[in-house]
PDB file of C-alpha atoms and ligand atoms in Angstrom:
ATOM      1  CA  MET A   1     -64.211  20.434 -34.128  1.00  0.00           C
ATOM      2  CA  GLU A   2     -60.703  22.514 -34.116  1.00  0.00           C
ATOM      3  CA  PHE A   3     -60.340  25.427 -32.840  1.00  0.00           C
ATOM      4  CA  VAL A   4     -56.831  26.992 -32.593  1.00  0.00           C
ATOM      5  CA  SER A   5     -55.785  29.637 -30.166  1.00  0.00           C
ATOM      6  CA  ASN A   6     -51.968  31.677 -29.125  1.00  0.00           C
ATOM      7  CA  LEU A   7     -52.593  30.314 -25.394  1.00  0.00           C
ATOM      8  CA  SER A   8     -53.246  32.609 -22.443  1.00  0.00           C
ATOM      9  CA  LYS A   9     -54.499  32.211 -19.231  1.00  0.00           C
ATOM     10  CA  MET A  10     -58.245  30.434 -18.839  1.00  0.00           C
ATOM     11  CA  SER A  11     -61.289  33.116 -18.136  1.00  0.00           C
ATOM     12  CA  SER A  12     -62.693  31.723 -15.637  1.00  0.00           C
ATOM     13  CA  TYR A  13     -65.676  32.975 -13.111  1.00  0.00           C
ATOM     14  CA  VAL A  14     -67.285  31.146  -9.577  1.00  0.00           C
ATOM     15  CA  GLU A  15     -70.634  28.343 -10.236  1.00  0.00           C
ATOM     16  CA  GLU A  16     -70.106  25.182  -8.466  1.00  0.00           C
ATOM     17  CA  PRO A  17     -68.114  24.091 -10.174  1.00  0.00           C
ATOM     18  CA  VAL A  18     -66.384  27.073 -11.456  1.00  0.00           C
ATOM     19  CA  GLN A  19     -66.330  27.522 -15.242  1.00  0.00           C
ATOM     20  CA  TYR A  20     -63.182  27.881 -17.997  1.00  0.00           C
ATOM     21  CA  LEU A  21     -63.314  29.537 -21.190  1.00  0.00           C
ATOM     22  CA  LEU A  22     -59.849  29.727 -23.164  1.00  0.00           C
ATOM     23  CA  LEU A  23     -59.509  32.708 -25.460  1.00  0.00           C
ATOM     24  CA  THR A  24     -58.879  30.869 -29.326  1.00  0.00           C
ATOM     25  CA  ASP A  25     -59.007  33.266 -32.971  1.00  0.00           C
ATOM     26  CA  HIS A  26     -62.706  32.159 -33.380  1.00  0.00           C
ATOM     27  CA  ASP A  27     -64.222  32.557 -29.971  1.00  0.00           C
ATOM     28  CA  PHE A  28     -64.367  31.469 -26.356  1.00  0.00           C
ATOM     29  CA  LEU A  29     -64.075  27.850 -26.236  1.00  0.00           C
ATOM     30  CA  LYS A  30     -65.736  26.188 -23.396  1.00  0.00           C
ATOM     31  CA  MET A  31     -63.917  24.147 -21.387  1.00  0.00           C
ATOM     32  CA  ASN A  32     -66.094  22.206 -18.872  1.00  0.00           C
ATOM     33  CA  GLU A  33     -67.985  20.387 -21.675  1.00  0.00           C
ATOM     34  CA  LEU A  34     -64.967  18.838 -23.631  1.00  0.00           C
ATOM     35  CA  ILE A  35     -64.715  17.786 -19.827  1.00  0.00           C
ATOM     36  CA  GLY A  36     -65.457  13.393 -19.630  1.00  0.00           C
ATOM     37  CA  ARG A  37     -63.648  13.214 -23.815  1.00  0.00           C
ATOM     38  CA  GLU A  38     -60.087  12.286 -25.539  1.00  0.00           C
ATOM     39  CA  ILE A  39     -59.033  15.517 -26.724  1.00  0.00           C
ATOM     40  CA  LYS A  40     -56.096  16.890 -28.941  1.00  0.00           C
ATOM     41  CA  ILE A  41     -53.054  19.705 -27.947  1.00  0.00           C
ATOM     42  CA  GLU A  42     -51.058  19.897 -30.556  1.00  0.00           C
ATOM     43  CA  PHE A  43     -48.141  22.594 -30.106  1.00  0.00           C
ATOM     44  CA  GLN A  44     -47.476  24.005 -33.739  1.00  0.00           C
ATOM     45  CA  LYS A  45     -44.328  25.010 -33.121  1.00  0.00           C
ATOM     46  CA  GLU A  46     -44.458  29.522 -33.536  1.00  0.00           C
ATOM     47  CA  LYS A  47     -45.203  31.440 -30.160  1.00  0.00           C
ATOM     48  CA  TYR A  48     -45.955  35.068 -29.701  1.00  0.00           C
ATOM     49  CA  CYS A  49     -45.655  37.029 -27.393  1.00  0.00           C
ATOM     50  CA  ILE A  50     -48.789  38.052 -25.349  1.00  0.00           C
ATOM     51  CA  SER A  51     -47.817  42.222 -25.119  1.00  0.00           C
ATOM     52  CA  CYS A  52     -46.403  42.291 -28.083  1.00  0.00           C
ATOM     53  CA  GLY A  53     -47.952  40.302 -30.170  1.00  0.00           C
ATOM     54  CA  ASN A  54     -45.031  38.949 -32.100  1.00  0.00           C
ATOM     55  CA  GLN A  55     -43.744  36.132 -33.268  1.00  0.00           C
ATOM     56  CA  PHE A  56     -40.467  34.271 -31.512  1.00  0.00           C
ATOM     57  CA  GLN A  57     -38.606  31.574 -31.859  1.00  0.00           C
ATOM     58  CA  ASP A  58     -38.343  31.420 -27.444  1.00  0.00           C
ATOM     59  CA  LEU A  59     -40.386  34.183 -24.779  1.00  0.00           C
ATOM     60  CA  TYR A  60     -38.823  35.651 -21.560  1.00  0.00           C
ATOM     61  CA  ARG A  61     -40.778  34.271 -19.452  1.00  0.00           C
ATOM     62  CA  MET A  62     -43.942  34.754 -18.244  1.00  0.00           C
ATOM     63  CA  GLY A  63     -46.051  34.379 -22.139  1.00  0.00           C
ATOM     64  CA  PHE A  64     -43.628  37.775 -22.861  1.00  0.00           C
ATOM     65  CA  CYS A  65     -40.998  38.595 -25.364  1.00  0.00           C
ATOM     66  CA  LYS A  66     -37.545  39.365 -23.723  1.00  0.00           C
ATOM     67  CA  ASN A  67     -37.754  43.556 -24.982  1.00  0.00           C
ATOM     68  CA  CYS A  68     -41.568  43.139 -23.655  1.00  0.00           C
ATOM     69  CA  PHE A  69     -40.295  41.508 -20.108  1.00  0.00           C
ATOM     70  CA  TYR A  70     -38.560  44.076 -20.078  1.00  0.00           C
ATOM     71  CA  THR A  71     -40.165  47.017 -20.886  1.00  0.00           C
ATOM     72  CA  SER A  72     -44.270  46.973 -20.701  1.00  0.00           C
ATOM     73  CA  PRO A  73     -45.516  47.282 -17.453  1.00  0.00           C
ATOM     74  CA  GLU A  74     -48.186  44.678 -17.944  1.00  0.00           C
ATOM     75  CA  ALA A  75     -44.544  42.900 -16.319  1.00  0.00           C
ATOM     76  CA  GLY A  76     -43.303  45.591 -13.948  1.00  0.00           C
ATOM     77  CA  GLU A  77     -41.940  44.879 -10.733  1.00  0.00           C
ATOM     78  CA  SER A  78     -44.882  45.587  -8.254  1.00  0.00           C
ATOM     79  CA  ILE A  79     -46.580  43.219 -10.753  1.00  0.00           C
ATOM     80  CA  ILE A  80     -44.908  40.432  -8.650  1.00  0.00           C
ATOM     81  CA  ARG A  81     -43.741  42.509  -6.336  1.00  0.00           C
ATOM     82  CA  PRO A  82     -46.691  44.369  -4.789  1.00  0.00           C
ATOM     83  CA  GLU A  83     -44.238  46.304  -2.837  1.00  0.00           C
ATOM     84  CA  LEU A  84     -42.483  46.955  -4.219  1.00  0.00           C
ATOM     85  CA  SER A  85     -45.370  49.866  -5.769  1.00  0.00           C
ATOM     86  CA  LYS A  86     -44.786  53.290  -6.388  1.00  0.00           C
ATOM     87  CA  ALA A  87     -47.233  55.215  -8.117  1.00  0.00           C
ATOM     88  CA  HIS A  88     -48.955  56.432  -5.067  1.00  0.00           C
ATOM     89  CA  GLU A  89     -46.286  58.668  -4.900  1.00  0.00           C
ATOM     90  CA  GLY A  90     -46.344  59.104  -8.091  1.00  0.00           C
ATOM     91  CA  VAL A  91     -43.685  57.934  -8.661  1.00  0.00           C
ATOM     92  CA  GLU A  92     -43.386  56.040 -13.067  1.00  0.00           C
ATOM     93  CA  ASP A  93     -41.565  52.630 -12.957  1.00  0.00           C
ATOM     94  CA  ARG A  94     -42.449  51.529 -15.945  1.00  0.00           C
ATOM     95  CA  ASP A  95     -46.194  53.897 -17.267  1.00  0.00           C
ATOM     96  CA  LEU A  96     -47.619  55.031 -14.937  1.00  0.00           C
ATOM     97  CA  ALA A  97     -50.406  56.349 -16.242  1.00  0.00           C
ATOM     98  CA  PHE A  98     -51.170  52.569 -17.099  1.00  0.00           C
ATOM     99  CA  GLU A  99     -49.501  52.149 -12.744  1.00  0.00           C
ATOM    100  CA  LYS A 100     -52.360  54.394 -11.419  1.00  0.00           C
ATOM    101  CA  GLU A 101     -54.723  53.475 -12.427  1.00  0.00           C
ATOM    102  CA  TYR A 102     -53.637  49.165 -11.779  1.00  0.00           C
ATOM    103  CA  GLN A 103     -52.048  49.986  -8.860  1.00  0.00           C
ATOM    104  CA  LEU A 104     -54.355  52.748  -6.710  1.00  0.00           C
ATOM    105  CA  GLN A 105     -57.745  50.938  -6.569  1.00  0.00           C
ATOM    106  CA  PRO A 106     -58.666  48.722  -3.332  1.00  0.00           C
ATOM    107  CA  HIS A 107     -56.150  45.631  -2.876  1.00  0.00           C
ATOM    108  CA  VAL A 108     -56.628  42.169  -0.385  1.00  0.00           C
ATOM    109  CA  VAL A 109     -54.661  40.595   1.488  1.00  0.00           C
ATOM    110  CA  TYR A 110     -55.908  37.443   1.629  1.00  0.00           C
ATOM    111  CA  LEU A 111     -55.528  33.143   3.114  1.00  0.00           C
ATOM    112  CA  ALA A 112     -55.952  30.965   0.614  1.00  0.00           C
ATOM    113  CA  ASN A 113     -56.138  26.980   0.339  1.00  0.00           C
ATOM    114  CA  SER A 114     -54.086  25.974  -2.096  1.00  0.00           C
ATOM    115  CA  GLY A 115     -52.600  22.516  -1.634  1.00  0.00           C
ATOM    116  CA  GLY A 116     -51.590  24.325   1.432  1.00  0.00           C
ATOM    117  CA  LEU A 117     -52.134  27.434   2.913  1.00  0.00           C
ATOM    118  CA  LYS A 118     -51.252  30.655   1.158  1.00  0.00           C
ATOM    119  CA  VAL A 119     -51.165  34.388   1.710  1.00  0.00           C
ATOM    120  CA  GLY A 120     -51.846  36.637  -1.315  1.00  0.00           C
ATOM    121  CA  VAL A 121     -52.189  39.361  -3.032  1.00  0.00           C
ATOM    122  CA  THR A 122     -54.684  40.990  -5.618  1.00  0.00           C
ATOM    123  CA  ARG A 123     -57.167  44.092  -6.696  1.00  0.00           C
ATOM    124  CA  ASP A 124     -60.311  43.802  -4.786  1.00  0.00           C
ATOM    125  CA  ARG A 125     -62.995  43.203  -7.461  1.00  0.00           C
ATOM    126  CA  GLN A 126     -60.593  40.420  -9.338  1.00  0.00           C
ATOM    127  CA  LYS A 127     -60.224  38.001  -6.848  1.00  0.00           C
ATOM    128  CA  THR A 128     -62.502  35.269  -7.042  1.00  0.00           C
ATOM    129  CA  THR A 129     -60.978  35.454 -10.221  1.00  0.00           C
ATOM    130  CA  ARG A 130     -57.070  35.425  -8.819  1.00  0.00           C
ATOM    131  CA  TRP A 131     -58.657  32.365  -6.403  1.00  0.00           C
ATOM    132  CA  THR A 132     -59.501  30.149  -9.443  1.00  0.00           C
ATOM    133  CA  ASP A 133     -56.753  30.451 -11.739  1.00  0.00           C
ATOM    134  CA  GLN A 134     -54.558  29.354  -8.018  1.00  0.00           C
ATOM    135  CA  GLY A 135     -56.714  26.676  -7.861  1.00  0.00           C
ATOM    136  CA  ALA A 136     -57.995  27.625  -3.896  1.00  0.00           C
ATOM    137  CA  SER A 137     -59.919  25.120  -2.449  1.00  0.00           C
ATOM    138  CA  GLN A 138     -60.629  27.803   0.235  1.00  0.00           C
ATOM    139  CA  ALA A 139     -59.946  32.130   0.636  1.00  0.00           C
ATOM    140  CA  ILE A 140     -60.324  34.399   2.954  1.00  0.00           C
ATOM    141  CA  VAL A 141     -60.332  38.261   3.356  1.00  0.00           C
ATOM    142  CA  LEU A 142     -57.922  38.998   5.598  1.00  0.00           C
ATOM    143  CA  ALA A 143     -57.005  42.921   4.387  1.00  0.00           C
ATOM    144  CA  LEU A 144     -58.520  45.810   2.876  1.00  0.00           C
ATOM    145  CA  THR A 145     -56.204  48.195   1.597  1.00  0.00           C
ATOM    146  CA  THR A 146     -56.397  51.367  -0.339  1.00  0.00           C
ATOM    147  CA  ASN A 147     -53.875  50.580  -3.129  1.00  0.00           C
ATOM    148  CA  ARG A 148     -51.585  47.741  -3.939  1.00  0.00           C
ATOM    149  CA  TYR A 149     -47.696  49.543  -2.240  1.00  0.00           C
ATOM    150  CA  GLU A 150     -49.773  48.868   1.072  1.00  0.00           C
ATOM    151  CA  ALA A 151     -51.245  44.710   0.327  1.00  0.00           C
ATOM    152  CA  GLY A 152     -47.585  44.604  -0.405  1.00  0.00           C
ATOM    153  CA  LEU A 153     -46.714  45.394   2.812  1.00  0.00           C
ATOM    154  CA  ILE A 154     -49.110  43.432   4.718  1.00  0.00           C
ATOM    155  CA  GLU A 155     -48.124  41.243   2.577  1.00  0.00           C
ATOM    156  CA  VAL A 156     -44.509  40.980   3.058  1.00  0.00           C
ATOM    157  CA  ALA A 157     -44.742  40.968   7.038  1.00  0.00           C
ATOM    158  CA  LEU A 158     -46.955  37.708   6.654  1.00  0.00           C
ATOM    159  CA  LYS A 159     -44.825  35.913   4.848  1.00  0.00           C
ATOM    160  CA  GLU A 160     -41.918  35.545   7.424  1.00  0.00           C
ATOM    161  CA  VAL A 161     -45.115  33.238   8.872  1.00  0.00           C
ATOM    162  CA  VAL A 162     -46.330  31.313   6.210  1.00  0.00           C
ATOM    163  CA  ALA A 163     -45.322  30.644   2.479  1.00  0.00           C
ATOM    164  CA  ASP A 164     -47.051  32.690  -0.371  1.00  0.00           C
ATOM    165  CA  LYS A 165     -46.484  29.690  -3.252  1.00  0.00           C
ATOM    166  CA  THR A 166     -48.695  26.891  -4.395  1.00  0.00           C
ATOM    167  CA  VAL A 167     -48.246  23.708  -3.356  1.00  0.00           C
ATOM    168  CA  TRP A 168     -49.899  23.444  -7.277  1.00  0.00           C
ATOM    169  CA  GLN A 169     -49.172  18.633  -6.603  1.00  0.00           C
ATOM    170  CA  LYS A 170     -51.308  18.732  -3.936  1.00  0.00           C
ATOM    171  CA  MET A 171     -53.415  20.746  -5.315  1.00  0.00           C
ATOM    172  CA  LEU A 172     -53.523  19.019  -8.257  1.00  0.00           C
ATOM    173  CA  ARG A 173     -53.946  15.316  -6.022  1.00  0.00           C
ATOM    174  CA  ASN A 174     -56.687  17.419  -4.480  1.00  0.00           C
ATOM    175  CA  GLU A 175     -54.819  16.454  -0.838  1.00  0.00           C
ATOM    176  CA  ASP A 176     -55.851  20.001   0.948  1.00  0.00           C
ATOM    177  CA  PRO A 177     -54.211  19.694   4.096  1.00  0.00           C
ATOM    178  CA  GLU A 178     -57.165  20.864   6.344  1.00  0.00           C
ATOM    179  CA  VAL A 179     -56.381  24.359   7.497  1.00  0.00           C
ATOM    180  CA  ASP A 180     -58.518  26.020   9.900  1.00  0.00           C
ATOM    181  CA  LEU A 181     -58.569  29.688   7.700  1.00  0.00           C
ATOM    182  CA  ILE A 182     -60.788  31.652   9.968  1.00  0.00           C
ATOM    183  CA  ALA A 183     -58.233  30.746  12.566  1.00  0.00           C
ATOM    184  CA  GLU A 184     -55.494  31.125  10.459  1.00  0.00           C
ATOM    185  CA  ARG A 185     -57.017  34.478   9.802  1.00  0.00           C
ATOM    186  CA  LYS A 186     -56.686  35.710  13.808  1.00  0.00           C
ATOM    187  CA  ARG A 187     -53.501  33.795  14.770  1.00  0.00           C
ATOM    188  CA  LEU A 188     -51.457  36.434  11.122  1.00  0.00           C
ATOM    189  CA  ALA A 189     -53.717  40.088  12.486  1.00  0.00           C
ATOM    190  CA  GLY A 190     -51.531  38.999  14.887  1.00  0.00           C
ATOM    191  CA  HIS A 191     -48.721  39.386  13.626  1.00  0.00           C
ATOM    192  CA  LEU A 192     -49.310  42.611  11.996  1.00  0.00           C
ATOM    193  CA  ASN A 193     -47.655  45.817  13.983  1.00  0.00           C
ATOM    194  CA  GLU A 194     -50.116  48.618  14.658  1.00  0.00           C
ATOM    195  CA  GLU A 195     -50.110  50.395  10.892  1.00  0.00           C
ATOM    196  CA  LEU A 196     -50.671  47.060   9.381  1.00  0.00           C
ATOM    197  CA  ALA A 197     -53.085  46.218  11.868  1.00  0.00           C
ATOM    198  CA  ARG A 198     -56.137  48.931  10.411  1.00  0.00           C
ATOM    199  CA  PHE A 199     -56.294  47.288   6.912  1.00  0.00           C
ATOM    200  CA  VAL A 200     -57.971  44.621   8.987  1.00  0.00           C
ATOM    201  CA  SER A 201     -61.044  44.083   6.843  1.00  0.00           C
ATOM    202  CA  ASP A 202     -64.324  42.769   8.873  1.00  0.00           C
ATOM    203  CA  ASP A 203     -65.401  40.846   5.885  1.00  0.00           C
ATOM    204  CA  THR A 204     -64.697  37.661   7.057  1.00  0.00           C
ATOM    205  CA  THR A 205     -66.785  35.919   4.736  1.00  0.00           C
ATOM    206  CA  LEU A 206     -65.119  31.862   4.181  1.00  0.00           C
ATOM    207  CA  TYR A 207     -65.386  31.359   0.297  1.00  0.00           C
ATOM    208  CA  ASN A 208     -65.188  27.859  -0.821  1.00  0.00           C
ATOM    209  CA  LEU A 209     -64.624  26.467  -4.387  1.00  0.00           C
ATOM    210  CA  LYS A 210     -65.714  23.705  -6.692  1.00  0.00           C
ATOM    211  CA  TYR A 211     -63.149  23.094  -9.369  1.00  0.00           C
ATOM    212  CA  PRO A 212     -64.974  19.954 -12.540  1.00  0.00           C
ATOM    213  CA  VAL A 213     -62.362  17.658 -11.836  1.00  0.00           C
ATOM    214  CA  LYS A 214     -64.618  14.080 -12.856  1.00  0.00           C
ATOM    215  CA  ASN A 215     -61.081  12.112 -10.802  1.00  0.00           C
ATOM    216  CA  TYR A 216     -57.547  13.220  -8.579  1.00  0.00           C
ATOM    217  CA  PRO A 217     -54.922  11.382 -10.338  1.00  0.00           C
ATOM    218  CA  ALA A 218     -52.774   9.924  -7.178  1.00  0.00           C
ATOM    219  CA  LYS A 219     -49.522  11.345  -9.061  1.00  0.00           C
ATOM    220  CA  VAL A 220     -49.178  14.539 -11.320  1.00  0.00           C
ATOM    221  CA  LYS A 221     -46.432  14.405 -14.751  1.00  0.00           C
ATOM    222  CA  GLY A 222     -46.234  18.530 -15.561  1.00  0.00           C
ATOM    223  CA  ILE A 223     -46.666  18.124 -19.222  1.00  0.00           C
ATOM    224  CA  ASN A 224     -43.743  20.649 -21.098  1.00  0.00           C
ATOM    225  CA  LEU A 225     -45.067  21.263 -24.824  1.00  0.00           C
ATOM    226  CA  ASP A 226     -41.369  22.412 -25.726  1.00  0.00           C
ATOM    227  CA  LYS A 227     -40.877  18.120 -25.070  1.00  0.00           C
ATOM    228  CA  ASN A 228     -44.339  16.550 -25.808  1.00  0.00           C
ATOM    229  CA  PRO A 229     -45.808  19.132 -28.302  1.00  0.00           C
ATOM    230  CA  GLU A 230     -48.548  16.127 -28.992  1.00  0.00           C
ATOM    231  CA  VAL A 231     -50.983  15.530 -25.965  1.00  0.00           C
ATOM    232  CA  GLN A 232     -54.092  13.159 -26.844  1.00  0.00           C
ATOM    233  CA  ALA A 233     -55.523  12.488 -23.393  1.00  0.00           C
ATOM    234  CA  ILE A 234     -59.685  12.347 -21.948  1.00  0.00           C
ATOM    235  CA  LEU A 235     -59.500  14.880 -20.076  1.00  0.00           C
ATOM    236  CA  GLN A 236     -60.237  14.423 -16.362  1.00  0.00           C
ATOM    237  CA  GLY A 237     -60.293  17.737 -14.728  1.00  0.00           C
ATOM    238  CA  ILE A 238     -60.185  21.857 -14.707  1.00  0.00           C
ATOM    239  CA  ARG A 239     -58.532  23.012 -11.719  1.00  0.00           C
ATOM    240  CA  GLY A 240     -56.280  26.902 -11.050  1.00  0.00           C
ATOM    241  CA  GLN A 241     -54.624  26.923 -15.191  1.00  0.00           C
ATOM    242  CA  TYR A 242     -53.978  23.143 -14.789  1.00  0.00           C
ATOM    243  CA  LEU A 243     -55.728  21.210 -17.465  1.00  0.00           C
ATOM    244  CA  ILE A 244     -56.293  17.696 -15.791  1.00  0.00           C
ATOM    245  CA  PHE A 245     -55.766  14.109 -17.920  1.00  0.00           C
ATOM    246  CA  GLU A 246     -56.549  10.273 -17.027  1.00  0.00           C
ATOM    247  CA  GLY A 247     -53.078   8.721 -16.399  1.00  0.00           C
ATOM    248  CA  GLY A 248     -51.998  11.817 -14.234  1.00  0.00           C
ATOM    249  CA  GLY A 249     -50.936  14.263 -17.307  1.00  0.00           C
ATOM    250  CA  VAL A 250     -51.672  17.628 -16.500  1.00  0.00           C
ATOM    251  CA  LEU A 251     -50.880  21.328 -18.355  1.00  0.00           C
ATOM    252  CA  ASN A 252     -50.461  25.048 -17.467  1.00  0.00           C
ATOM    253  CA  ILE A 253     -52.466  26.388 -19.640  1.00  0.00           C
ATOM    254  CA  ARG A 254     -50.561  29.937 -18.614  1.00  0.00           C
ATOM    255  CA  GLY A 255     -47.876  28.470 -18.034  1.00  0.00           C
ATOM    256  CA  HIS A 256     -47.551  28.191 -22.152  1.00  0.00           C
ATOM    257  CA  SER A 257     -48.738  31.552 -22.902  1.00  0.00           C
ATOM    258  CA  GLY A 258     -48.164  31.935 -26.062  1.00  0.00           C
ATOM    259  CA  TYR A 259     -48.249  28.964 -27.389  1.00  0.00           C
ATOM    260  CA  ARG A 260     -49.827  28.950 -30.642  1.00  0.00           C
ATOM    261  CA  VAL A 261     -51.472  25.354 -30.194  1.00  0.00           C
ATOM    262  CA  LYS A 262     -54.302  23.425 -32.379  1.00  0.00           C
ATOM    263  CA  ILE A 263     -57.355  21.394 -30.075  1.00  0.00           C
ATOM    264  CA  SER A 264     -59.537  19.457 -31.001  1.00  0.00           C
ATOM    265  CA  PHE A 265     -62.130  16.759 -29.846  1.00  0.00           C
TER     266      PHE A 265
HETATM  267 ZN1   ZN B 301     -42.956  40.799 -27.325  1.00  0.00          ZN
END
């Protein structure tokens, strides 16, 4: 079988284990079915911006061409830094209609264990997708807000006492440290001032996420398709947005957004 795809973030949904789908030119590829099989990924030396779709010699950042990175609302400041959201004041960054729809909806501030304790912000309705994208083994909601700005303020306050980055190497070796998220939630909620503490959620559900990985490698090495345009190995599993190959090579699919590849197995 052979599929061609302009790589983009895999879709995922929570089952036991998490299920992953990759969009190709023809159809979604059910990635879980490829685990245990030898697959070949060949970079076609073509890159397409994930926003405008045009072909470029090189993409600028996050799969965007330079122009889109600086003009598209999908790459606006508040996407990476929620505290810079302005739609709740009716102030436009790049496209107010887009920003209103995106920012003015319930958001959560969550704690997750993805190679270590981290804090993050996401839209409430897609929180489990966010957690699986990060390869979190466990997650819990800390606060529920009415918009992205409020969630951003809480995240900023908590970043002083907890990391906001995934430790991907640990996550891919399945070396998440033991973290009591319920206790951490209580501890961190105590760091919030009165104005922010009113958003602390009543929902204390602890989410456990299982990934489709047969064997975790003892050592991991990121694969860069610019340097190594051809990967051929047995797929051992998938966690976060990473394909994990026998031998410890790991390919970050999201990190190669816009790269055109041929996938065969
Ligand atoms: Zn573009």
